[in-house]
Coordinates of C-alpha atoms (C1' of nucleotides) in Angstrom, one line a residue:
Chain G
M53 CA 74.7 10.3 149.6
I54 CA 71.5 8.5 149.8
A55 CA 69.4 7.8 153.1
D56 CA 67.0 4.9 153.3
V57 CA 64.0 6.0 155.6
V58 CA 61.3 3.8 157.1
F59 CA 57.9 5.5 158.3
D60 CA 55.0 4.7 160.5
L61 CA 53.3 3.1 157.6
P62 CA 51.9 -0.3 156.9
L63 CA 54.6 -0.6 154.2
A64 CA 57.7 -2.9 154.6
H65 CA 60.0 -1.2 152.4
P66 CA 62.1 1.8 153.2
F67 CA 62.1 5.1 151.1
S68 CA 65.2 6.6 149.5
Y69 CA 65.9 10.4 149.7
A70 CA 68.9 12.4 148.6
L71 CA 70.9 13.8 151.4
P72 CA 71.6 17.6 150.8
A73 CA 75.4 18.6 150.8
G74 CA 76.3 19.4 154.6
L75 CA 73.7 17.2 156.1
V76 CA 75.3 14.0 157.5
V77 CA 72.9 11.6 159.0
R78 CA 73.5 8.1 160.2
P79 CA 71.4 5.0 160.7
G80 CA 69.3 5.3 163.5
Q81 CA 68.6 8.9 163.1
R82 CA 65.2 10.6 162.7
V83 CA 64.6 12.7 159.8
R84 CA 61.9 14.8 158.2
A85 CA 61.2 14.1 154.7
P86 CA 58.6 14.7 152.1
L87 CA 56.2 11.6 151.5
A88 CA 52.9 11.7 149.7
G89 CA 52.9 15.7 149.8
R90 CA 53.6 16.1 153.5
L91 CA 56.6 16.2 155.6
R92 CA 56.9 13.3 157.8
V93 CA 59.3 12.0 160.7
G94 CA 61.1 8.8 159.6
M95 CA 63.9 6.8 160.6
V96 CA 67.1 6.3 158.7
V97 CA 68.0 2.7 158.5
A98 CA 70.9 2.9 156.0
V99 CA 73.0 5.5 154.2
R100 CA 74.7 4.7 151.0
E101 CA 76.8 6.1 148.1
G102 CA 74.9 7.8 145.3
T103 CA 73.8 11.0 143.9
G104 CA 70.2 10.5 144.0
D105 CA 69.4 13.0 141.4
A106 CA 66.0 11.5 140.9
L107 CA 65.1 11.6 144.6
R108 CA 63.7 13.9 146.9
P109 CA 66.0 15.6 149.4
V110 CA 65.6 15.0 153.1
E111 CA 64.4 18.3 154.6
R112 CA 66.3 18.0 157.9
A113 CA 67.3 15.8 160.9
V114 CA 65.0 15.6 163.8
E115 CA 67.8 15.2 166.4
S116 CA 71.5 15.8 165.8
A117 CA 72.7 12.5 166.3
P118 CA 71.3 8.8 166.1
I119 CA 68.8 7.9 168.7
L120 CA 69.1 4.0 168.3
S121 CA 71.9 2.0 167.6
A122 CA 72.3 -0.4 164.7
A123 CA 71.5 -3.1 166.9
A124 CA 68.2 -1.7 168.2
L125 CA 67.2 -1.3 164.3
E126 CA 67.9 -4.8 163.6
L127 CA 65.9 -5.7 166.8
C128 CA 62.9 -4.0 165.4
R129 CA 63.4 -5.6 162.0
W130 CA 63.2 -8.8 163.6
A131 CA 60.4 -8.0 165.9
A132 CA 58.4 -6.6 162.7
E133 CA 59.0 -9.8 160.9
E134 CA 58.1 -12.0 163.6
S135 CA 54.7 -10.3 164.0
L136 CA 54.0 -9.8 160.3
S137 CA 54.0 -5.9 160.8
S138 CA 56.2 -3.1 159.1
W139 CA 59.8 -2.1 160.3
G140 CA 58.8 1.4 160.1
A141 CA 55.7 1.1 162.2
T142 CA 57.8 -1.2 165.0
V143 CA 60.7 1.2 165.3
L144 CA 58.6 4.6 165.4
S145 CA 56.5 3.0 168.3
L146 CA 59.6 2.4 170.3
V147 CA 61.3 5.9 170.1
P148 CA 60.6 9.1 172.3
P149 CA 58.0 11.9 170.8
P150 CA 59.8 14.1 168.4
P151 CA 60.9 17.6 169.6
K152 CA 59.1 20.7 168.2
R153 CA 62.6 22.1 166.8
A154 CA 65.7 20.3 165.9
D155 CA 67.5 19.1 168.9
L156 CA 70.9 18.9 169.8
V157 CA 71.7 15.3 171.6
A158 CA 74.4 13.1 172.3
P159 CA 74.5 9.7 170.3
P160 CA 73.9 6.4 172.0
P161 CA 76.4 4.6 173.9
P162 CA 78.7 2.3 171.6
A163 CA 77.5 -1.4 171.4
H164 CA 78.8 -3.6 173.9
P165 CA 78.7 -7.1 172.7
G166 CA 79.7 -9.9 175.1
A167 CA 78.5 -13.3 176.7
P168 CA 75.0 -12.9 177.1
G169 CA 73.8 -14.1 180.7
V170 CA 70.7 -16.4 181.3
P171 CA 67.6 -14.4 182.1
E172 CA 66.4 -14.7 185.5
L173 CA 62.9 -15.1 186.9
W174 CA 62.1 -13.9 190.4
V175 CA 58.9 -15.3 191.8
D176 CA 59.3 -15.0 195.6
A177 CA 57.0 -12.4 197.6
G178 CA 60.3 -10.3 198.2
R179 CA 60.9 -9.7 194.3
D180 CA 59.5 -6.2 194.1
E181 CA 61.4 -5.0 197.0
R182 CA 64.6 -6.7 196.2
L183 CA 64.4 -5.1 192.6
A184 CA 63.9 -1.7 194.2
K185 CA 66.7 -2.1 196.5
M186 CA 69.0 -3.5 193.6
L187 CA 67.9 -0.2 191.7
R188 CA 68.9 2.1 194.6
D189 CA 72.4 1.0 194.6
G190 CA 72.9 -0.5 191.2
G191 CA 73.9 0.4 187.9
A192 CA 72.2 1.4 184.8
A193 CA 68.8 -0.2 184.7
L194 CA 65.4 0.0 182.9
V195 CA 62.1 -1.1 184.6
I196 CA 59.4 -2.0 182.2
T197 CA 55.8 -2.3 183.9
P198 CA 52.5 -3.3 181.9
D199 CA 50.6 -0.1 182.2
I200 CA 50.9 3.7 183.0
E201 CA 49.6 3.3 186.4
A202 CA 52.2 0.8 187.4
A203 CA 55.0 3.0 185.9
A204 CA 54.0 6.1 187.8
R205 CA 54.1 3.6 191.3
W206 CA 57.4 2.5 190.3
A207 CA 59.0 5.7 189.2
A208 CA 57.9 7.3 192.5
W209 CA 59.2 4.2 194.5
V210 CA 62.5 3.9 193.2
D211 CA 63.1 7.8 192.2
A212 CA 63.4 7.0 188.5
A213 CA 62.8 9.1 185.4
R214 CA 59.6 8.3 183.3
L215 CA 59.8 7.2 179.9
D216 CA 56.1 6.3 179.4
S217 CA 53.4 8.5 178.1
G218 CA 52.2 9.4 181.6
A219 CA 55.0 11.7 181.5
T220 CA 55.1 14.8 179.3
A221 CA 56.8 14.6 176.0
G222 CA 59.7 17.0 177.5
A223 CA 60.0 14.9 180.4
R224 CA 60.2 11.6 178.4
R225 CA 62.8 12.9 176.0
A226 CA 64.9 14.2 178.6
A227 CA 64.8 11.0 180.5
W228 CA 65.6 9.0 177.2
F229 CA 68.6 11.1 176.5
A230 CA 69.8 11.2 180.3
A231 CA 69.5 7.4 180.4
A232 CA 71.7 7.1 177.3
R233 CA 74.5 9.2 178.8
G234 CA 74.4 7.5 182.0
R235 CA 73.3 10.7 183.9
V236 CA 70.3 8.7 185.3
R237 CA 70.7 5.4 186.8
T238 CA 67.2 4.2 186.6
V239 CA 64.4 4.8 184.0
V240 CA 60.9 3.3 184.1
G241 CA 58.2 2.8 181.2
T242 CA 56.0 0.8 179.4
R243 CA 56.9 -1.0 176.2
S244 CA 57.6 2.0 174.5
A245 CA 60.5 2.5 176.7
L246 CA 61.9 -0.8 175.5
L247 CA 64.9 0.5 173.2
V248 CA 66.1 3.3 175.4
P249 CA 70.0 3.0 175.2
L250 CA 71.6 2.2 178.6
P251 CA 75.4 2.4 179.1
P252 CA 76.8 -1.2 180.2
P253 CA 76.4 -3.1 182.2
A254 CA 72.7 -2.7 182.1
T255 CA 69.7 -4.5 183.7
V256 CA 66.3 -4.7 182.3
A257 CA 63.4 -5.5 184.5
L258 CA 60.0 -6.8 183.3
V259 CA 57.6 -6.3 186.0
D260 CA 54.6 -8.4 186.5
E261 CA 55.8 -10.7 183.5
H262 CA 52.6 -12.6 183.3
D263 CA 50.3 -9.4 182.7
P264 CA 48.3 -9.1 179.6
G265 CA 49.2 -5.5 179.5
H266 CA 52.6 -6.5 178.2
K267 CA 51.0 -7.2 174.9
P268 CA 48.3 -4.6 174.0
P269 CA 47.0 -3.9 170.5
G270 CA 49.3 -1.9 168.4
A271 CA 52.8 -1.7 167.5
P272 CA 55.2 -3.3 168.5
R273 CA 52.8 -6.3 168.0
L274 CA 54.9 -8.7 169.8
H275 CA 55.0 -9.5 173.5
T276 CA 57.3 -7.3 175.4
R277 CA 58.8 -10.2 177.0
E278 CA 60.2 -11.5 173.6
I279 CA 61.7 -8.2 172.7
V280 CA 63.3 -7.8 176.2
M281 CA 64.9 -11.2 175.9
R282 CA 66.1 -10.6 172.3
R283 CA 67.6 -7.2 173.2
A284 CA 69.5 -8.5 176.1
S285 CA 70.9 -11.3 174.1
L286 CA 72.1 -8.8 171.5
E287 CA 73.9 -6.4 174.1
S288 CA 74.3 -9.0 176.9
S289 CA 72.5 -7.0 179.4
R290 CA 70.9 -8.8 182.5
V291 CA 67.2 -9.4 182.1
L292 CA 64.9 -10.0 185.2
L293 CA 61.4 -11.3 184.9
L294 CA 59.4 -10.5 187.9
S295 CA 56.2 -12.2 188.7
A296 CA 54.7 -14.7 191.3
T297 CA 52.7 -16.4 188.8
P298 CA 54.6 -16.1 185.4
S299 CA 53.0 -17.0 182.1
A300 CA 53.2 -20.9 181.5
E301 CA 55.6 -20.2 178.6
T302 CA 58.2 -18.5 180.9
W303 CA 57.8 -21.3 183.3
W304 CA 58.5 -23.8 180.6
R305 CA 61.7 -22.1 179.5
C306 CA 62.9 -22.3 183.2
G307 CA 62.5 -26.0 182.6
A308 CA 64.3 -25.9 179.4
G309 CA 67.2 -23.9 180.9
L310 CA 66.6 -21.0 178.8
I311 CA 65.8 -19.0 182.1
R312 CA 67.1 -19.3 185.4
R313 CA 64.5 -19.4 187.9
R314 CA 65.4 -17.8 191.5
D315 CA 63.4 -19.6 194.4
A316 CA 63.0 -18.6 197.7
P317 CA 61.9 -20.6 200.8
A318 CA 58.1 -20.4 201.1
G319 CA 56.7 -17.6 203.4
P320 CA 53.8 -17.5 205.6
W321 CA 50.7 -18.1 203.6
P322 CA 47.2 -17.2 204.3
E323 CA 44.3 -19.5 204.2
I324 CA 42.3 -19.8 201.0
V325 CA 38.8 -20.5 201.7
T326 CA 36.6 -21.8 198.8
A327 CA 32.7 -21.0 198.9
D328 CA 30.2 -23.0 196.9
T329 CA 28.2 -20.6 195.0
R330 CA 25.5 -23.1 193.8
G331 CA 22.2 -21.6 193.8
I332 CA 23.5 -18.5 195.4
L333 CA 25.1 -16.4 193.1
R334 CA 22.0 -15.7 191.1
N335 CA 20.3 -13.7 193.9
H336 CA 23.0 -12.4 196.0
P337 CA 27.0 -12.2 195.3
L338 CA 28.0 -12.9 198.9
T339 CA 28.2 -16.4 200.2
L340 CA 28.2 -16.9 204.0
P341 CA 32.0 -17.3 204.2
L342 CA 32.4 -14.0 202.4
T343 CA 29.8 -12.2 204.5
R344 CA 31.6 -13.2 207.6
A345 CA 35.0 -12.4 206.3
I346 CA 34.0 -9.0 205.5
E347 CA 32.2 -8.8 208.8
R348 CA 35.5 -9.7 210.7
S349 CA 37.5 -7.3 208.8
A350 CA 35.4 -4.4 209.3
R351 CA 35.1 -5.2 212.9
E352 CA 38.8 -5.1 213.1
A353 CA 39.2 -2.1 211.0
R354 CA 40.8 -3.9 208.3
R355 CA 40.1 -3.3 204.5
V356 CA 38.6 -5.8 202.3
A357 CA 38.9 -5.9 198.5
L358 CA 36.2 -7.7 196.4
I359 CA 37.3 -8.8 193.1
V360 CA 34.8 -8.8 190.2
S361 CA 35.2 -9.9 186.4
R362 CA 34.0 -7.4 184.0
R363 CA 31.7 -9.6 182.2
A364 CA 30.6 -13.2 182.4
S365 CA 30.2 -14.7 178.9
S366 CA 30.1 -18.5 179.5
L367 CA 27.5 -20.9 180.2
L368 CA 27.4 -22.8 183.3
C369 CA 25.4 -25.6 184.7
G370 CA 24.0 -24.2 188.0
E371 CA 23.5 -28.0 189.1
C372 CA 26.9 -29.7 188.5
G373 CA 29.4 -26.5 187.8
H374 CA 29.8 -27.8 184.3
V375 CA 31.2 -25.3 181.8
L376 CA 30.3 -25.7 178.4
R377 CA 33.5 -26.3 176.5
C378 CA 34.3 -26.6 172.8
P379 CA 35.3 -30.4 172.2
E380 CA 37.7 -29.3 169.6
C381 CA 39.7 -26.8 171.4
G382 CA 39.0 -27.3 175.2
V383 CA 38.3 -23.8 175.9
A384 CA 34.9 -22.4 177.3
L385 CA 32.4 -21.5 174.9
A386 CA 31.2 -17.7 174.8
A387 CA 27.5 -17.3 175.3
L388 CA 26.5 -14.9 172.3
R389 CA 24.2 -12.2 173.4
A390 CA 21.8 -12.3 170.3
G391 CA 20.2 -15.5 169.8
R392 CA 20.7 -18.8 171.6
A393 CA 24.1 -19.8 170.5
L394 CA 27.6 -20.6 171.8
R395 CA 30.8 -19.7 170.0
C396 CA 34.3 -21.0 170.6
R397 CA 36.6 -18.2 170.2
L398 CA 39.5 -20.1 168.9
C399 CA 38.0 -22.1 166.3
V400 CA 35.0 -19.8 166.1
R401 CA 32.7 -22.6 165.5
T402 CA 29.2 -21.5 166.4
R403 CA 26.7 -24.0 167.9
P404 CA 23.2 -23.7 169.3
T405 CA 22.7 -23.6 173.1
P406 CA 21.7 -27.0 174.3
D407 CA 18.6 -27.3 176.7
R408 CA 20.2 -29.5 179.1
C409 CA 23.7 -29.7 180.7
P410 CA 25.8 -32.2 178.7
G411 CA 27.3 -33.2 182.3
C412 CA 24.4 -33.9 184.4
G413 CA 21.3 -33.5 182.4
G414 CA 20.4 -30.5 184.4
H415 CA 18.4 -27.6 182.9
R416 CA 19.5 -24.8 184.7
L417 CA 22.3 -23.6 182.1
A418 CA 22.6 -19.9 182.5
P419 CA 24.9 -17.1 181.8
F420 CA 25.7 -15.8 185.2
G421 CA 28.0 -12.9 186.7
W422 CA 28.1 -10.0 188.7
D423 CA 29.6 -6.9 187.8
A424 CA 31.1 -4.1 190.1
E425 CA 27.9 -2.0 190.1
R426 CA 25.6 -5.1 191.2
V427 CA 28.2 -6.2 193.7
E428 CA 28.5 -2.7 195.4
A429 CA 24.7 -2.3 195.6
S430 CA 24.3 -5.6 197.1
V431 CA 27.0 -5.1 199.7
R432 CA 25.8 -1.8 200.6
R433 CA 22.4 -3.3 201.3
R434 CA 24.0 -5.9 203.4
F435 CA 26.4 -3.8 205.2
P436 CA 24.6 -0.2 205.4
R437 CA 27.2 1.0 208.1
V438 CA 30.4 0.1 206.2
A439 CA 32.0 2.3 203.6
V440 CA 31.7 0.6 200.4
S441 CA 33.1 1.8 197.1
R442 CA 34.2 1.1 193.6
T443 CA 36.1 4.5 193.3
D444 CA 37.3 5.5 196.7
P445 CA 40.5 3.9 197.5
R446 CA 40.1 4.8 201.3
A447 CA 36.8 2.9 201.5
T448 CA 36.5 -0.2 203.9
V449 CA 35.2 -2.3 201.2
L450 CA 36.6 -1.9 197.7
I451 CA 35.0 -3.4 194.9
G452 CA 36.9 -3.6 191.5
P453 CA 38.9 -5.6 189.0
A454 CA 41.8 -7.7 189.6
S455 CA 44.1 -4.7 189.2
L456 CA 42.9 -3.5 192.2
L457 CA 45.3 -5.9 193.9
T458 CA 48.3 -4.4 192.2
A459 CA 47.2 -1.0 193.2
L460 CA 46.9 -1.8 196.8
R461 CA 50.3 -3.8 197.0
G462 CA 52.1 -3.2 200.0
E463 CA 48.9 -2.9 202.2
A464 CA 48.1 -5.9 204.1
L465 CA 44.1 -6.5 203.6
G466 CA 41.9 -8.2 206.0
A467 CA 40.4 -10.1 203.3
V468 CA 40.1 -10.6 199.7
G469 CA 36.9 -12.1 198.2
I470 CA 37.0 -13.5 194.7
V471 CA 33.3 -12.9 194.1
A472 CA 33.1 -15.3 191.0
L473 CA 36.2 -17.0 190.1
D474 CA 34.3 -19.2 187.5
A475 CA 34.0 -16.2 185.2
V476 CA 37.7 -16.1 185.1
L477 CA 38.1 -20.0 184.8
S478 CA 35.4 -20.3 182.2
A479 CA 36.8 -17.6 180.1
P480 CA 37.2 -18.4 176.3
D481 CA 40.7 -18.4 176.5
F482 CA 43.3 -21.1 176.7
R483 CA 44.9 -18.9 179.3
A484 CA 41.9 -19.1 181.7
G485 CA 43.7 -21.4 184.1
E486 CA 46.8 -19.4 184.1
R487 CA 44.7 -16.2 184.7
A488 CA 42.7 -17.8 187.6
F489 CA 45.8 -19.1 189.3
A490 CA 47.4 -15.5 189.1
L491 CA 44.3 -13.8 190.7
L492 CA 44.4 -16.3 193.4
W493 CA 48.1 -15.8 194.1
A494 CA 47.8 -12.1 194.1
A495 CA 44.8 -12.3 196.5
A496 CA 47.0 -14.5 198.8
E497 CA 49.9 -12.1 198.7
A498 CA 47.5 -9.0 199.3
V499 CA 46.2 -10.5 202.5
A500 CA 49.3 -12.1 203.7
P501 CA 50.2 -13.0 206.6
A502 CA 47.2 -12.7 208.8
G503 CA 44.2 -12.2 206.3
R504 CA 42.0 -14.5 204.5
V505 CA 41.1 -15.2 200.9
V506 CA 37.6 -16.5 200.2
V507 CA 37.0 -17.8 196.7
Q508 CA 33.6 -18.1 195.4
T509 CA 33.3 -21.0 192.9
L510 CA 31.6 -24.0 191.7
L511 CA 34.8 -25.6 191.1
P512 CA 36.8 -25.7 194.3
G513 CA 38.7 -28.5 193.1
H514 CA 40.2 -27.0 190.2
Y515 CA 44.0 -27.4 189.8
A516 CA 44.4 -23.6 189.9
V517 CA 42.6 -23.5 193.2
E518 CA 44.2 -26.4 194.9
A519 CA 47.7 -25.3 193.9
A520 CA 47.1 -21.6 195.3
R521 CA 45.7 -23.0 198.3
A522 CA 48.8 -25.2 198.9
Q523 CA 51.2 -22.3 197.9
A524 CA 52.5 -24.9 195.1
R525 CA 53.6 -23.1 192.2
E526 CA 54.9 -26.5 190.5
R527 CA 51.8 -28.4 190.9
F528 CA 49.9 -25.7 188.9
Y529 CA 52.2 -25.5 185.9
D530 CA 52.8 -29.4 185.9
T531 CA 49.1 -29.7 185.2
E532 CA 49.0 -26.6 183.0
L533 CA 51.8 -27.5 180.8
E534 CA 50.6 -30.9 180.3
F535 CA 46.7 -29.6 179.4
R536 CA 48.9 -27.1 176.9
S537 CA 50.9 -30.0 175.4
E538 CA 48.0 -32.1 174.9
L539 CA 46.0 -29.5 173.3
G540 CA 48.7 -27.8 171.3
Y541 CA 48.8 -24.4 172.9
P542 CA 51.9 -22.2 173.7
P543 CA 54.4 -22.8 174.6
F544 CA 54.3 -26.0 172.5
R545 CA 52.5 -24.5 169.5
R546 CA 52.1 -21.1 168.2
L547 CA 48.8 -19.5 167.2
C548 CA 47.9 -16.9 164.5
L549 CA 44.8 -15.4 163.8
V550 CA 43.9 -14.5 160.3
S551 CA 41.0 -12.2 159.6
A552 CA 39.3 -11.0 156.3
Q553 CA 37.2 -8.1 156.3
G554 CA 35.2 -7.3 153.4
R555 CA 32.4 -4.7 152.4
S556 CA 30.0 -7.8 151.9
E557 CA 29.6 -11.3 153.2
A558 CA 30.5 -12.8 149.9
E559 CA 33.6 -10.8 149.7
A560 CA 34.9 -11.6 153.1
R561 CA 34.2 -15.1 152.5
A562 CA 36.0 -15.3 149.2
G563 CA 39.0 -13.5 150.8
R564 CA 39.0 -16.0 153.6
G565 CA 38.9 -18.7 151.0
D566 CA 41.9 -17.4 149.2
C567 CA 43.9 -17.2 152.3
I568 CA 43.1 -20.8 153.0
V569 CA 44.1 -22.0 149.8
A570 CA 47.3 -20.0 149.9
L571 CA 48.3 -21.6 153.1
A572 CA 47.0 -25.1 152.2
G573 CA 50.1 -26.5 151.0
V574 CA 52.3 -25.2 153.9
P575 CA 53.6 -28.4 156.0
G576 CA 53.2 -27.9 159.5
L577 CA 50.4 -25.7 160.0
K578 CA 47.0 -26.8 161.1
L579 CA 44.0 -24.5 160.1
Y580 CA 40.8 -24.4 162.1
P581 CA 37.4 -24.0 160.6
P582 CA 36.7 -20.5 159.8
A583 CA 33.7 -18.7 160.8
A584 CA 32.1 -15.3 160.8
G585 CA 33.9 -13.1 163.2
P586 CA 33.1 -9.7 164.6
A587 CA 32.9 -7.1 162.1
T588 CA 34.5 -4.0 163.6
P589 CA 33.1 -1.2 161.5
A590 CA 29.5 -0.2 161.1
R591 CA 29.1 -2.2 157.9
G592 CA 30.6 -5.1 156.2
A593 CA 31.4 -8.6 157.1
R594 CA 34.5 -10.3 158.9
W595 CA 35.7 -13.9 158.7
H596 CA 38.3 -15.4 160.6
F597 CA 40.4 -18.5 161.2
T598 CA 43.0 -19.7 163.6
I599 CA 46.4 -21.3 162.5
K600 CA 48.3 -23.3 165.0
G601 CA 51.9 -24.1 163.9
P602 CA 55.4 -24.5 165.0
P603 CA 57.6 -21.8 166.5
D604 CA 58.5 -20.4 163.3
V605 CA 54.8 -20.0 162.2
P606 CA 55.2 -16.2 161.3
R607 CA 57.9 -17.1 158.8
L608 CA 55.6 -19.9 157.3
V609 CA 52.6 -17.9 157.0
A610 CA 54.3 -14.6 155.7
G611 CA 55.0 -15.9 152.2
P612 CA 51.9 -17.4 151.3
L613 CA 49.6 -14.4 152.8
A614 CA 52.0 -11.7 151.4
P615 CA 49.9 -10.8 148.4
F616 CA 47.0 -10.5 150.6
L617 CA 48.5 -8.3 153.1
A618 CA 50.6 -6.1 150.8
K619 CA 48.1 -4.3 148.7
R620 CA 44.5 -3.7 148.9
R621 CA 43.2 -4.7 145.6
R622 CA 39.8 -3.8 144.2
G623 CA 37.2 -6.2 145.5
A624 CA 39.4 -7.8 148.1
P625 CA 39.0 -7.8 151.6
V626 CA 41.3 -6.2 154.2
V627 CA 43.4 -9.1 155.5
E628 CA 45.1 -8.9 158.9
V629 CA 47.1 -11.4 161.0
E630 CA 47.7 -11.5 164.5
V631 CA 50.6 -13.4 165.8
D632 CA 50.4 -15.1 169.1
P633 CA 46.8 -13.6 169.9
S634 CA 45.8 -13.7 173.6
Chain L
dA161 C1' 47.8 4.9 157.1
dG162 C1' 46.9 9.7 154.6
dC163 C1' 46.0 11.9 150.8
dA164 C1' 45.2 12.8 146.0
dC165 C1' 43.0 11.9 141.5
dG166 C1' 38.4 10.5 139.4
dC167 C1' 33.9 9.7 137.9
dC168 C1' 28.4 10.1 139.4
dG169 C1' 23.9 13.1 142.7
dA170 C1' 21.7 17.7 144.9
dC171 C1' 22.6 22.7 145.4
dT172 C1' 24.9 27.9 145.7
Chain I
dG218 C1' 26.3 24.3 135.3
dT219 C1' 29.4 23.3 140.0
dC220 C1' 30.5 20.9 145.1
dG221 C1' 31.4 16.6 146.7
dG222 C1' 30.6 11.4 147.6
dC223 C1' 34.3 7.9 148.7
dG224 C1' 36.4 4.1 145.5
dT225 C1' 41.4 2.9 144.3
dG226 C1' 46.3 3.9 143.9
dC227 C1' 50.6 5.9 145.2
dT228 C1' 53.9 7.7 148.4
dC229 C1' 61.3 8.0 147.7

DNA sequence: AGCACGCCGACT
DNA sequence: GTCGGCGTGCTC
């Protein structure tokens, strides 16, 4: 018999091996086999008749039985094609760490095809508690969190076994096989837990669906949400997407009937106050309303969270609040450190920084922003007797990124201050509005019912602010989807980022040109003008360009770009494609 | 991705 | 005279 095996390599095709007499393996089983002079762990994707005389033999099986079903293998193949990455890299990123010695395990439960249900979206304030309760008295379930910290919190909360890399390799393996045999009801993990076999009827819950942690760099190079939904439709498990502020894509799918939104009556809602920062943030990060809110909270012995953004990279008019945007793409332009230039992250066009604001003619155009360190120092000076910290979770005034609100979930804060919402709103990202809305909503949930949110911004009339203040999700998504539709962003169009990195400027430019020529004839694609991109290694040059296309854009570009992706040829740059860049 | 094989500089 | 740089090519 011959086994076809895929490895964690950027190579699409499987490798064939002879199966020694007595060694029986099946698709979905891991094996160790010689490849390029070393023994490597790969995944069997097919077993077929044949002697395989000319082939090298599989050394041994890693586990005594398959760890993935045929459906899971197919799911990975689909995800790999969809993200222009390899089957092997995708599969091997979604299985538990291999054991030191051959391990005796039970095979996964048999496939259970049935009528797939409609995925549900839970947006109400009680969503997490309801899921926790359901998990405590329900059947087999998998909870997927955006990061390891959230996995740890959920595992402790619902008393579940962990599948993410925050647990030891042994514990992860134990959790995987216990879940497959129905020995534990609930397992928690990050995206690496996506394929854990669950006896039917199973539930897969995606926590904080809007969180960018659900699409980190690296395999599987597809959004976790997409893989979860595809898995559920193949095995008819129940899907729950949890988020107070879902992605615009998910909200749109609700409107299209692809996801059922579970609404709940609006609960109590805190006051969201905006504080105009014109001329203030340059010298001091706290406006009067925010100072008062901190004072009041400290007096009442309640805690305050001040949310800061990591970096402010856009250019803002200090007089009218105008953010410099790309006229082609509508996203804010990033201020480049070196040289006085602005760049659009999407179309990558670079233009010189104007001397005056295109909006009002004012001359106070400046990058701005307060990082956590500067804010901490400033708050300490203003409140010398209050415990202020970026690191101590017991401090009265906590300063940190938006993830602070997630970490503090469950504790009603006295106030949340958004130090500079404009840093989020003007981020060079078409999701800026969505991110700002999510932050404001999370702040409101964190202070509900009796606290107060203070938003420092030059744009108090922004639709994300107004919708959050009014506790009106529909209002936000209606506006956001209109914007996405007009400018051709997801969910209406899909983006791809193609980059060519060469050892020289000329080589990178030539590679970029070859890609553009190859894609030129494909109907339905819009290619944005290429520009120099961030060259990652020490030397070399990178050019990249964005493609906008229909939902099947991966398939449309895969063919034309295949020759550039497949092999590194002499004098040719390394070409990479990122599908659905965020 | 590794890792090997393959032709040109400074050292035991 | 070798040791070794990493350039390109293959891995069942």
